[in-house]
Tab-separated table of C-alpha atoms and ligand atoms in Angstrom:
chain	number	residue	atom	x	y	z
A	1	MET	CA	245.912	88.501	162.951
A	2	SER	CA	244.132	91.463	164.155
A	3	ASP	CA	240.465	91.681	164.993
A	4	SER	CA	239.835	94.559	162.187
A	5	ASN	CA	241.461	92.371	159.632
A	6	THR	CA	239.440	89.140	160.670
A	7	GLU	CA	236.267	91.547	160.460
A	8	SER	CA	237.243	92.535	157.003
A	9	ARG	CA	237.499	89.158	155.837
A	10	GLY	CA	234.094	88.477	156.646
A	11	SER	CA	232.291	85.392	158.134
A	12	TRP	CA	228.822	83.331	157.557
A	13	ASN	CA	225.987	84.738	159.096
A	14	THR	CA	224.431	81.657	160.128
A	15	LYS	CA	225.541	77.704	160.072
A	16	PHE	CA	222.770	77.022	157.377
A	17	GLY	CA	224.108	79.895	155.580
A	18	PHE	CA	227.674	78.165	155.151
A	19	ILE	CA	226.343	75.000	154.543
A	20	LEU	CA	224.086	76.417	151.587
A	21	ALA	CA	226.964	78.321	150.098
A	22	ALA	CA	229.429	75.256	150.215
A	23	ALA	CA	226.491	73.181	148.675
A	24	GLY	CA	226.284	75.871	146.052
A	25	SER	CA	229.786	75.742	145.257
A	26	ALA	CA	229.521	72.050	144.861
A	27	VAL	CA	226.249	71.774	143.090
A	28	GLY	CA	227.249	73.266	139.592
A	29	LEU	CA	227.616	72.437	136.088
A	30	GLY	CA	229.389	69.408	137.149
A	31	ASN	CA	226.051	68.050	138.579
A	32	ILE	CA	223.469	68.833	136.285
A	33	TRP	CA	225.598	68.524	132.984
A	34	GLY	CA	228.654	66.639	134.114
A	35	PHE	CA	227.245	63.930	136.072
A	36	PRO	CA	224.391	62.798	133.701
A	37	THR	CA	226.795	62.877	131.087
A	38	GLN	CA	229.217	60.621	132.644
A	39	VAL	CA	226.736	58.171	133.367
A	40	ALA	CA	225.371	58.093	129.630
A	41	ASP	CA	229.012	57.862	128.664
A	42	ASN	CA	229.913	55.117	131.252
A	43	GLY	CA	226.891	52.557	130.773
A	44	GLY	CA	224.463	53.732	133.450
A	45	ALA	CA	224.036	53.021	136.884
A	46	ALA	CA	227.276	51.188	137.390
A	47	PHE	CA	229.181	54.446	137.184
A	48	ILE	CA	226.374	56.137	139.731
A	49	LEU	CA	227.982	53.336	142.336
A	50	ILE	CA	231.478	53.838	141.917
A	51	TYR	CA	230.946	57.624	142.051
A	52	LEU	CA	228.959	57.164	145.092
A	53	LEU	CA	232.191	55.038	146.745
A	54	CYS	CA	234.663	57.964	145.367
A	55	CYS	CA	232.531	60.809	147.092
A	56	LEU	CA	232.239	58.605	150.356
A	57	ILE	CA	235.873	57.126	150.723
A	58	VAL	CA	237.915	60.280	149.175
A	59	GLY	CA	235.613	62.991	148.735
A	60	PHE	CA	234.001	63.175	152.196
A	61	PRO	CA	237.264	62.975	154.321
A	62	LEU	CA	238.810	65.345	152.119
A	63	MET	CA	236.083	67.897	152.287
A	64	ILE	CA	236.617	67.822	156.226
A	65	ALA	CA	240.416	68.186	155.542
A	66	GLU	CA	239.710	71.553	153.442
A	67	PHE	CA	237.267	72.775	155.834
A	68	THR	CA	239.272	72.258	158.961
A	69	ILE	CA	242.525	73.674	157.409
A	70	GLY	CA	240.324	76.667	156.521
A	71	ARG	CA	238.690	77.161	159.781
A	72	ASN	CA	242.073	76.804	161.667
A	73	THR	CA	243.914	79.149	159.783
A	74	GLN	CA	241.358	81.806	158.693
A	75	LYS	CA	243.009	82.212	155.608
A	76	ASN	CA	243.140	81.799	151.803
A	77	PRO	CA	245.077	78.529	150.580
A	78	VAL	CA	248.311	80.341	149.985
A	79	GLY	CA	248.310	81.829	153.740
A	80	ALA	CA	246.676	78.797	155.080
A	81	PHE	CA	249.713	76.613	153.944
A	82	LYS	CA	252.062	79.165	154.963
A	83	LYS	CA	250.903	79.882	158.545
A	84	LEU	CA	250.547	75.770	159.325
A	85	SER	CA	253.980	75.283	157.653
A	86	ASN	CA	256.002	78.346	159.353
A	87	ASN	CA	256.217	79.978	155.875
A	88	ASN	CA	257.829	76.807	154.077
A	89	ILE	CA	257.876	77.823	150.169
A	90	TYR	CA	256.797	74.278	149.096
A	91	ALA	CA	253.820	74.302	151.453
A	92	ALA	CA	252.571	77.708	150.167
A	93	LEU	CA	253.020	76.276	146.434
A	94	ILE	CA	249.915	73.810	147.247
A	95	GLY	CA	247.933	76.896	147.882
A	96	PHE	CA	249.481	78.633	144.724
A	97	TRP	CA	248.483	75.473	142.686
A	98	GLY	CA	244.687	75.811	144.224
A	99	VAL	CA	244.739	79.752	143.074
A	100	LEU	CA	245.985	78.838	139.444
A	101	CYS	CA	243.436	76.052	139.175
A	102	GLY	CA	240.694	78.321	140.283
A	103	LEU	CA	241.490	80.909	137.603
A	104	MET	CA	241.879	78.321	134.899
A	105	ILE	CA	238.975	76.349	135.675
A	106	LEU	CA	236.727	79.382	135.997
A	107	SER	CA	238.200	80.670	132.794
A	108	PHE	CA	236.268	77.688	130.736
A	109	TYR	CA	233.569	77.480	133.390
A	110	LEU	CA	232.461	80.882	132.372
A	111	VAL	CA	232.562	80.040	128.643
A	112	ILE	CA	229.933	77.123	129.257
A	113	SER	CA	228.088	79.312	131.946
A	114	GLY	CA	227.746	81.973	129.244
A	115	TRP	CA	226.097	79.156	126.846
A	116	THR	CA	223.277	78.629	129.518
A	117	LEU	CA	222.483	82.159	129.294
A	118	SER	CA	222.496	82.391	125.482
A	119	PHE	CA	220.496	79.174	125.089
A	120	ALA	CA	217.984	80.247	127.397
A	121	LEU	CA	217.731	83.550	125.372
A	122	GLU	CA	217.367	81.793	122.181
A	123	GLU	CA	214.311	79.758	123.498
A	124	ILE	CA	212.566	82.977	123.860
A	125	VAL	CA	213.972	84.781	120.724
A	126	SER	CA	212.832	81.733	118.417
A	127	TYR	CA	209.536	81.651	120.195
A	128	LEU	CA	208.961	85.089	118.947
A	129	GLY	CA	210.135	84.397	115.436
A	130	PHE	CA	213.379	86.088	115.300
A	131	ASN	CA	214.814	82.973	113.626
A	132	GLU	CA	218.258	84.599	112.727
A	133	LEU	CA	219.124	85.770	115.993
A	134	ALA	CA	218.298	82.419	117.503
A	135	ASN	CA	220.571	80.756	115.249
A	136	THR	CA	223.325	82.937	116.361
A	137	LEU	CA	222.518	82.619	119.976
A	138	ALA	CA	222.604	78.564	119.398
A	139	ASP	CA	225.555	78.600	117.596
A	140	LEU	CA	228.678	77.600	119.877
A	141	GLY	CA	231.174	78.167	117.441
A	142	ASN	CA	230.383	82.134	117.096
A	143	GLY	CA	233.406	83.507	119.072
A	144	TYR	CA	231.907	87.074	119.398
A	145	LYS	CA	228.689	85.737	120.699
A	146	ASN	CA	230.535	83.353	123.188
A	147	ALA	CA	232.588	86.372	124.549
A	148	ILE	CA	229.605	88.463	125.205
A	149	PHE	CA	227.689	86.061	127.348
A	150	THR	CA	231.109	84.862	128.780
A	151	VAL	CA	231.985	88.206	130.045
A	152	LEU	CA	228.293	88.802	130.951
A	153	PHE	CA	228.312	85.706	133.268
A	154	GLY	CA	231.816	87.157	134.752
A	155	LEU	CA	230.437	90.183	135.440
A	156	LEU	CA	227.566	88.669	137.464
A	157	THR	CA	230.321	86.456	139.297
A	158	ILE	CA	232.176	89.626	140.192
A	159	VAL	CA	229.377	91.648	141.459
A	160	ILE	CA	228.323	89.044	143.909
A	161	ILE	CA	232.033	88.672	145.221
A	162	THR	CA	232.335	92.175	145.686
A	163	GLY	CA	229.279	92.109	148.171
A	164	GLY	CA	231.317	90.222	150.484
A	165	VAL	CA	230.878	86.773	152.333
A	166	SER	CA	227.837	87.214	154.270
A	167	LYS	CA	226.053	89.963	152.111
A	168	GLY	CA	227.443	88.688	148.852
A	169	ILE	CA	227.896	85.004	148.657
A	170	GLU	CA	225.723	83.897	151.423
A	171	ARG	CA	222.755	85.987	150.521
A	172	ALA	CA	223.113	85.164	146.757
A	173	THR	CA	222.993	81.346	147.371
A	174	LYS	CA	220.419	81.661	149.954
A	175	THR	CA	218.132	82.862	147.094
A	176	LEU	CA	219.190	81.088	144.285
A	177	MET	CA	219.643	77.396	145.630
A	178	PRO	CA	215.855	77.247	146.580
A	179	ILE	CA	215.113	78.405	143.224
A	180	LEU	CA	217.302	75.690	141.681
A	181	LEU	CA	215.813	72.939	143.748
A	182	GLY	CA	212.209	74.132	142.849
A	183	ILE	CA	212.957	74.437	138.990
A	184	LEU	CA	214.716	70.915	139.084
A	185	LEU	CA	211.736	69.197	140.611
A	186	ILE	CA	209.206	70.585	138.349
A	187	LEU	CA	211.048	69.893	135.220
A	188	ILE	CA	211.404	66.258	136.499
A	189	ILE	CA	207.692	66.030	137.117
A	190	TYR	CA	206.858	67.354	133.670
A	191	ILE	CA	209.458	64.980	131.788
A	192	PHE	CA	207.867	61.828	133.609
A	193	THR	CA	204.461	62.732	132.132
A	194	LEU	CA	205.967	62.417	128.436
A	195	GLU	CA	206.439	59.284	126.537
A	196	GLY	CA	209.724	57.441	126.434
A	197	SER	CA	210.911	58.770	130.041
A	198	GLY	CA	210.048	55.191	131.538
A	199	GLU	CA	212.926	53.910	129.330
A	200	GLY	CA	215.343	56.403	130.175
A	201	LEU	CA	214.628	55.882	134.102
A	202	ARG	CA	215.120	52.092	133.418
A	203	MET	CA	218.662	52.431	131.610
A	204	TYR	CA	219.433	55.213	134.468
A	205	VAL	CA	218.892	52.630	137.568
A	206	THR	CA	219.725	49.405	135.874
A	207	PRO	CA	223.562	48.812	136.682
A	208	ASP	CA	225.650	46.965	133.877
A	209	PHE	CA	228.609	45.943	135.789
A	210	SER	CA	230.354	45.036	132.669
A	211	THR	CA	231.081	48.677	131.932
A	212	ILE	CA	233.439	48.971	135.192
A	213	THR	CA	236.993	49.535	133.846
A	214	PRO	CA	239.947	51.314	135.182
A	215	ASP	CA	238.743	54.235	132.749
A	216	LEU	CA	235.695	54.309	134.525
A	217	LEU	CA	237.145	54.593	137.911
A	218	LEU	CA	239.431	57.452	136.620
A	219	SER	CA	236.167	59.419	135.209
A	220	ALA	CA	234.316	58.558	138.514
A	221	LEU	CA	237.166	60.114	140.949
A	222	GLY	CA	237.861	63.095	138.598
A	223	GLN	CA	234.038	63.660	138.465
A	224	ALA	CA	234.140	63.556	142.446
A	225	PHE	CA	236.841	65.781	142.886
A	226	PHE	CA	235.012	68.515	140.486
A	227	SER	CA	231.665	68.070	141.656
A	228	LEU	CA	232.540	68.346	145.286
A	229	SER	CA	234.682	71.359	144.492
A	230	LEU	CA	237.736	69.625	146.129
A	231	GLY	CA	241.552	69.939	145.633
A	232	MET	CA	241.866	73.650	144.881
A	233	GLY	CA	241.125	75.361	148.049
A	234	ALA	CA	237.572	76.348	147.394
A	235	LEU	CA	236.331	74.852	150.407
A	236	ILE	CA	239.493	75.608	152.485
A	237	THR	CA	238.480	79.546	151.700
A	238	TYR	CA	234.822	78.874	152.460
A	239	GLY	CA	236.049	77.218	155.464
A	240	SER	CA	238.080	80.215	156.524
A	241	TYR	CA	235.101	82.337	157.096
A	242	LEU	CA	233.616	79.705	159.580
A	243	LYS	CA	232.942	80.769	163.358
A	244	LYS	CA	234.350	78.345	165.917
A	245	ASN	CA	231.112	76.798	166.803
A	246	GLN	CA	230.207	75.188	163.673
A	247	ASN	CA	230.747	71.206	163.380
A	248	VAL	CA	232.938	70.979	160.609
A	249	VAL	CA	232.292	66.929	160.021
A	250	GLU	CA	228.722	67.318	160.303
A	251	SER	CA	228.850	70.382	157.694
A	252	ALA	CA	230.831	68.254	155.460
A	253	ALA	CA	228.290	65.619	155.824
A	254	TYR	CA	225.482	67.748	154.711
A	255	VAL	CA	227.292	69.097	151.898
A	256	THR	CA	228.468	65.930	150.437
A	257	VAL	CA	224.986	64.255	150.420
A	258	ALA	CA	223.622	67.770	148.999
A	259	ASP	CA	225.785	67.613	146.108
A	260	VAL	CA	225.524	63.642	145.477
A	261	GLY	CA	221.800	63.747	146.055
A	262	ILE	CA	221.389	66.792	143.432
A	263	ALA	CA	223.555	65.278	140.695
A	264	PHE	CA	221.486	61.857	141.187
A	265	VAL	CA	218.069	64.019	140.998
A	266	ALA	CA	219.483	65.916	138.031
A	267	GLY	CA	220.064	62.567	136.112
A	268	LEU	CA	216.618	61.671	136.794
A	269	LEU	CA	215.704	64.834	134.687
A	270	VAL	CA	218.330	64.659	131.864
A	271	ILE	CA	218.556	60.664	131.003
A	272	PRO	CA	214.703	60.276	130.820
A	273	ALA	CA	214.757	63.643	128.933
A	274	MET	CA	217.179	62.047	126.286
A	275	PHE	CA	214.771	59.098	125.928
A	276	VAL	CA	211.779	61.418	125.442
A	277	ALA	CA	213.548	63.114	122.899
A	278	GLN	CA	214.224	59.665	120.908
A	279	ALA	CA	210.423	59.107	121.277
A	280	SER	CA	210.018	62.438	119.630
A	281	GLY	CA	212.266	61.486	116.466
A	282	ILE	CA	215.647	62.727	117.775
A	283	GLN	CA	218.781	60.594	117.362
A	284	ILE	CA	220.237	60.167	120.866
A	285	PHE	CA	222.623	57.352	119.954
A	286	ASN	CA	225.995	57.974	118.131
A	287	PRO	CA	225.763	55.891	114.913
A	288	GLU	CA	229.317	55.265	114.761
A	289	THR	CA	229.940	54.160	118.291
A	290	GLY	CA	226.423	53.360	119.367
A	291	ALA	CA	226.949	55.036	122.617
A	292	LEU	CA	224.470	57.631	123.950
A	293	PHE	CA	225.221	61.204	122.664
A	294	SER	CA	226.966	62.953	125.690
A	295	SER	CA	228.392	66.212	126.889
A	296	VAL	CA	227.821	69.264	124.612
A	297	THR	CA	225.902	67.256	121.843
A	298	LEU	CA	223.655	65.933	124.835
A	299	VAL	CA	222.794	69.445	126.520
A	300	PHE	CA	223.163	71.985	123.696
A	301	ASP	CA	221.807	69.836	120.723
A	302	VAL	CA	219.625	66.791	121.812
A	303	LEU	CA	217.721	68.743	124.711
A	304	PRO	CA	217.123	72.018	122.649
A	305	GLY	CA	215.748	69.596	119.967
A	306	LEU	CA	213.474	67.981	122.500
A	307	PHE	CA	212.271	71.447	123.722
A	308	GLY	CA	211.477	72.486	119.755
A	309	ASN	CA	209.606	69.423	119.809
A	310	ILE	CA	207.441	69.979	122.835
A	311	GLY	CA	206.915	73.223	120.426
A	312	GLY	CA	204.616	76.284	121.307
A	313	PHE	CA	204.861	78.076	124.439
A	314	LEU	CA	205.258	75.153	126.563
A	315	GLY	CA	208.385	74.188	124.899
A	316	THR	CA	209.779	77.474	125.138
A	317	LEU	CA	208.840	77.672	128.750
A	318	VAL	CA	210.563	74.308	129.497
A	319	GLY	CA	213.689	74.892	127.595
A	320	PHE	CA	214.019	78.558	129.082
A	321	THR	CA	213.642	77.218	132.541
A	322	PHE	CA	216.001	74.290	131.734
A	323	PHE	CA	218.889	76.559	131.026
A	324	ILE	CA	218.208	79.082	133.609
A	325	LEU	CA	218.263	75.934	135.937
A	326	LEU	CA	222.069	75.126	134.448
A	327	GLY	CA	222.843	79.086	134.758
A	328	LEU	CA	221.872	79.173	138.335
A	329	ALA	CA	224.055	76.089	139.326
A	330	ALA	CA	226.690	77.531	137.469
A	331	LEU	CA	226.706	81.007	139.261
A	332	THR	CA	226.738	79.409	142.779
A	333	SER	CA	229.864	77.393	141.605
A	334	SER	CA	231.486	80.517	139.681
A	335	ILE	CA	231.641	82.554	142.715
A	336	SER	CA	233.329	80.034	144.724
A	337	LEU	CA	236.202	79.669	141.902
A	338	LEU	CA	236.631	83.375	141.811
A	339	GLU	CA	236.666	83.635	145.598
A	340	VAL	CA	239.560	81.496	145.906
A	341	PRO	CA	242.118	83.853	144.033
A	342	VAL	CA	240.079	87.029	145.320
A	343	SER	CA	240.642	85.858	149.043
A	344	TYR	CA	244.499	85.329	148.085
A	345	VAL	CA	244.821	88.832	147.014
A	346	ILE	CA	242.719	90.183	149.810
A	347	ASP	CA	244.908	88.590	152.567
A	348	GLU	CA	248.327	88.383	151.017
A	349	HIS	CA	248.580	91.696	149.113
A	350	ASN	CA	246.290	93.669	151.366
A	351	ILE	CA	244.061	94.830	148.592
A	352	LYS	CA	240.386	95.680	149.433
A	353	ARG	CA	237.662	93.397	148.495
A	354	LYS	CA	236.072	95.325	145.451
A	355	LYS	CA	239.224	96.268	143.826
A	356	ALA	CA	240.375	92.686	144.324
A	357	ALA	CA	237.364	91.378	142.782
A	358	TRP	CA	237.387	93.458	139.768
A	359	ILE	CA	241.198	93.276	139.205
A	360	VAL	CA	241.216	89.228	139.652
A	361	GLY	CA	237.632	88.943	137.671
A	362	GLY	CA	239.172	91.223	135.019
A	363	ILE	CA	242.281	88.885	134.450
A	364	VAL	CA	239.915	85.804	134.457
A	365	SER	CA	237.517	87.344	131.957
A	366	VAL	CA	240.264	88.094	129.382
A	367	ILE	CA	241.541	84.378	129.531
A	368	ALA	CA	237.803	83.350	129.340
A	369	VAL	CA	237.439	85.562	126.369
A	370	ILE	CA	240.411	83.739	124.475
A	371	VAL	CA	238.664	80.700	125.233
A	372	SER	CA	235.564	81.944	123.718
A	373	PHE	CA	237.158	82.165	120.408
A	374	ASN	CA	239.358	78.806	120.966
A	375	LEU	CA	236.975	76.450	122.167
A	376	ASN	CA	239.531	73.401	121.872
A	377	LEU	CA	241.237	75.222	125.075
A	378	ILE	CA	238.361	73.783	126.868
A	379	ASP	CA	239.377	70.104	126.701
A	380	VAL	CA	243.165	71.034	127.255
A	381	PHE	CA	242.393	73.214	130.469
A	382	VAL	CA	239.971	70.379	131.853
A	383	PHE	CA	242.590	67.707	131.574
A	384	ILE	CA	245.553	69.895	133.048
A	385	PHE	CA	243.562	71.836	135.594
A	386	ASN	CA	240.554	69.388	136.287
A	387	GLU	CA	241.440	66.053	135.736
A	388	ILE	CA	245.019	66.305	136.814
A	389	GLY	CA	245.012	69.545	138.729
A	390	LEU	CA	242.394	68.845	141.374
A	391	PRO	CA	243.218	65.475	142.314
A	392	LEU	CA	246.758	66.389	142.641
A	393	GLY	CA	245.918	69.316	144.833
A	394	GLY	CA	243.815	66.923	146.797
A	395	LEU	CA	247.168	64.605	147.109
A	396	MET	CA	248.920	67.439	148.125
A	397	ILE	CA	246.276	68.590	150.702
A	398	CYS	CA	246.130	65.148	152.113
A	399	ILE	CA	249.805	64.580	152.512
A	400	PHE	CA	250.193	68.068	154.000
A	401	LEU	CA	247.722	67.648	156.697
A	402	ALA	CA	248.447	63.929	157.506
A	403	TYR	CA	252.136	63.972	157.890
A	404	PHE	CA	253.217	67.740	158.548
A	405	TRP	CA	250.414	69.465	160.115
A	406	LYS	CA	249.270	66.182	161.710
A	407	THR	CA	246.096	64.631	161.953
A	408	GLU	CA	245.896	65.299	165.839
A	409	ASN	CA	246.027	68.964	165.371
A	410	ALA	CA	243.338	68.519	162.742
A	411	VAL	CA	241.193	66.775	165.227
A	412	LEU	CA	241.799	69.482	167.884
A	413	GLU	CA	240.348	72.114	165.433
A	414	MET	CA	237.554	69.821	164.805
A	415	LYS	CA	236.651	69.790	168.377
A	416	ASN	CA	235.390	73.232	168.307
A	417	GLY	CA	231.750	72.702	167.395
A	418	PHE	CA	232.153	68.841	168.169
A	419	GLU	CA	232.853	68.761	171.733
A	420	ASN	CA	232.685	65.082	172.164
A	421	ILE	CA	234.598	63.864	169.069
A	422	GLU	CA	237.388	62.332	171.136
A	423	GLU	CA	234.707	59.971	172.611
A	424	THR	CA	233.676	58.872	169.209
A	425	SER	CA	235.718	56.589	166.715
A	426	PHE	CA	235.462	59.260	164.170
A	427	PRO	CA	239.071	60.745	164.665
A	428	LYS	CA	240.783	57.075	164.221
A	429	ILE	CA	238.796	56.269	161.142
A	430	TRP	CA	239.283	59.705	159.698
A	431	THR	CA	243.000	59.361	160.373
A	432	ILE	CA	243.195	56.160	158.583
A	433	PHE	CA	241.361	57.693	155.649
A	434	VAL	CA	243.647	60.899	155.294
A	435	LYS	CA	246.956	58.907	156.081
A	436	PHE	CA	246.651	55.926	153.911
A	437	ILE	CA	243.423	55.124	151.783
A	438	CYS	CA	242.696	58.808	150.361
A	439	PRO	CA	246.468	59.506	149.068
A	440	VAL	CA	247.158	55.928	147.904
A	441	LEU	CA	243.806	55.850	145.896
A	442	ILE	CA	244.650	59.370	144.243
A	443	PHE	CA	247.889	58.517	143.709
A	444	ILE	CA	246.859	55.293	141.623
A	445	VAL	CA	244.185	57.316	139.591
A	446	LEU	CA	246.745	60.180	139.069
A	447	PHE	CA	249.484	57.815	137.963
A	448	THR	CA	247.187	55.867	135.754
A	449	THR	CA	245.724	59.061	134.121
A	450	LEU	CA	249.168	60.004	133.346
A	451	TYR	CA	250.510	56.779	132.261
A	452	ASN	CA	247.637	56.521	129.758
A	453	TYR	CA	248.324	59.796	128.425
A	454	ILE	CA	251.894	59.510	127.784
A	455	PHE	CA	251.860	55.626	126.607
B	1	LIG	N1	231.627	71.790	141.896
B	1	LIG	C1	231.504	72.776	140.848
B	1	LIG	C2	230.372	72.107	139.788
B	1	LIG	O1	230.006	71.061	140.032
B	1	LIG	C3	232.808	73.107	140.152
B	1	LIG	C4	233.738	73.454	141.217
B	1	LIG	C5	235.023	72.989	141.004
B	1	LIG	C6	233.312	74.844	141.901
B	1	LIG	C7	236.221	73.297	141.820
B	1	LIG	C8	234.605	75.307	142.707
B	1	LIG	C9	235.803	74.507	142.780
B	1	LIG	O2	230.074	72.448	138.931
């Protein structure tokens, strides 16, 4: 690869910038919506413990693997597997699968991200008394409205990507992540001043181990893949812009801790907020199943109800800020989802970044508009590309690295930036994980998911 091409691919400006960008990819709807929702769905703190184990045992070793493959090859996922396998077509398919998952996950991710914008706007519009417009903005089933906000969010994502690695992605995440953290903390402090939050906190931190079932294990592992942005090469792509002096193991540790930490903290906001909503008269348990409301109902029904009950300017402010928080988290993730297919087009088809971003972003936006009008596609896409797709991708990455590229070569790559790696026990432990523990666990989970689906 010539220097000029390396230069045109771009690279991270600072070590911290890379960690923040990768953390921005990881921290998204999966943390602030998905994680609390799963905790509510799966009976509280027992889920948190299992989730932590999944992140530690499967997520962290795999994240190191993705960063290492990316940094070694300096390529998009397709190019990376081609390079490491001397152009083996089956190996390249692992990368293609990642590119496809990126496109399809982004196509529903944009729709949900669009909702965060329309609900933020709805808070203001309804405060100003434009009730009809407010109702339209809050109507999840309105395809035209969905399409407009979906495309708007797509445009935001494309514009950041056209800026390149350091001037686009790195700069945007450096600005957005501190704002996101600030908003999250302020909202938590506020929620804890309200009646009912204590009960929510208690439910959040008290584990009920009777809820641990095989299904819960599946949910926890799926959630870990999605939340840590693993299995589709997003982190291979981000790793490919790394300079040789960065310690990838340490960086992966920071990103994992940031992602898990922010998911936990987001739960401290959302679960207590549900019980505050209950104290204000809103139903938070599904009368038919007795379970806590989750997912779409929780975020786009229970919580707006709470903001309405807080009322006045304060209610508007809290509601607006909450949806902006969700939107910011979504944006730093959607750029990483788009960057995967864009980097593929740039590297493999020699197309300039701006053009590549508009072409690929345009294609994704068209699919996303179709999803805007057919929301039942979200569940289908989640199942195929997230619940099956990401673990499958992760499994293939693990097997490729362990048995074809070989862990010794990966460790050699990690040595850049972690000079005394061979004097530590890290290579041995990590090798056991990527060779045996991770693939076996992922395989069991995938097999069970498919088995449950078919029978
Ligand atoms: N990690 C992001 C989230 O939690 C979603 C994502 C998945 C981003 C896969 C990139 C790749 O919302």
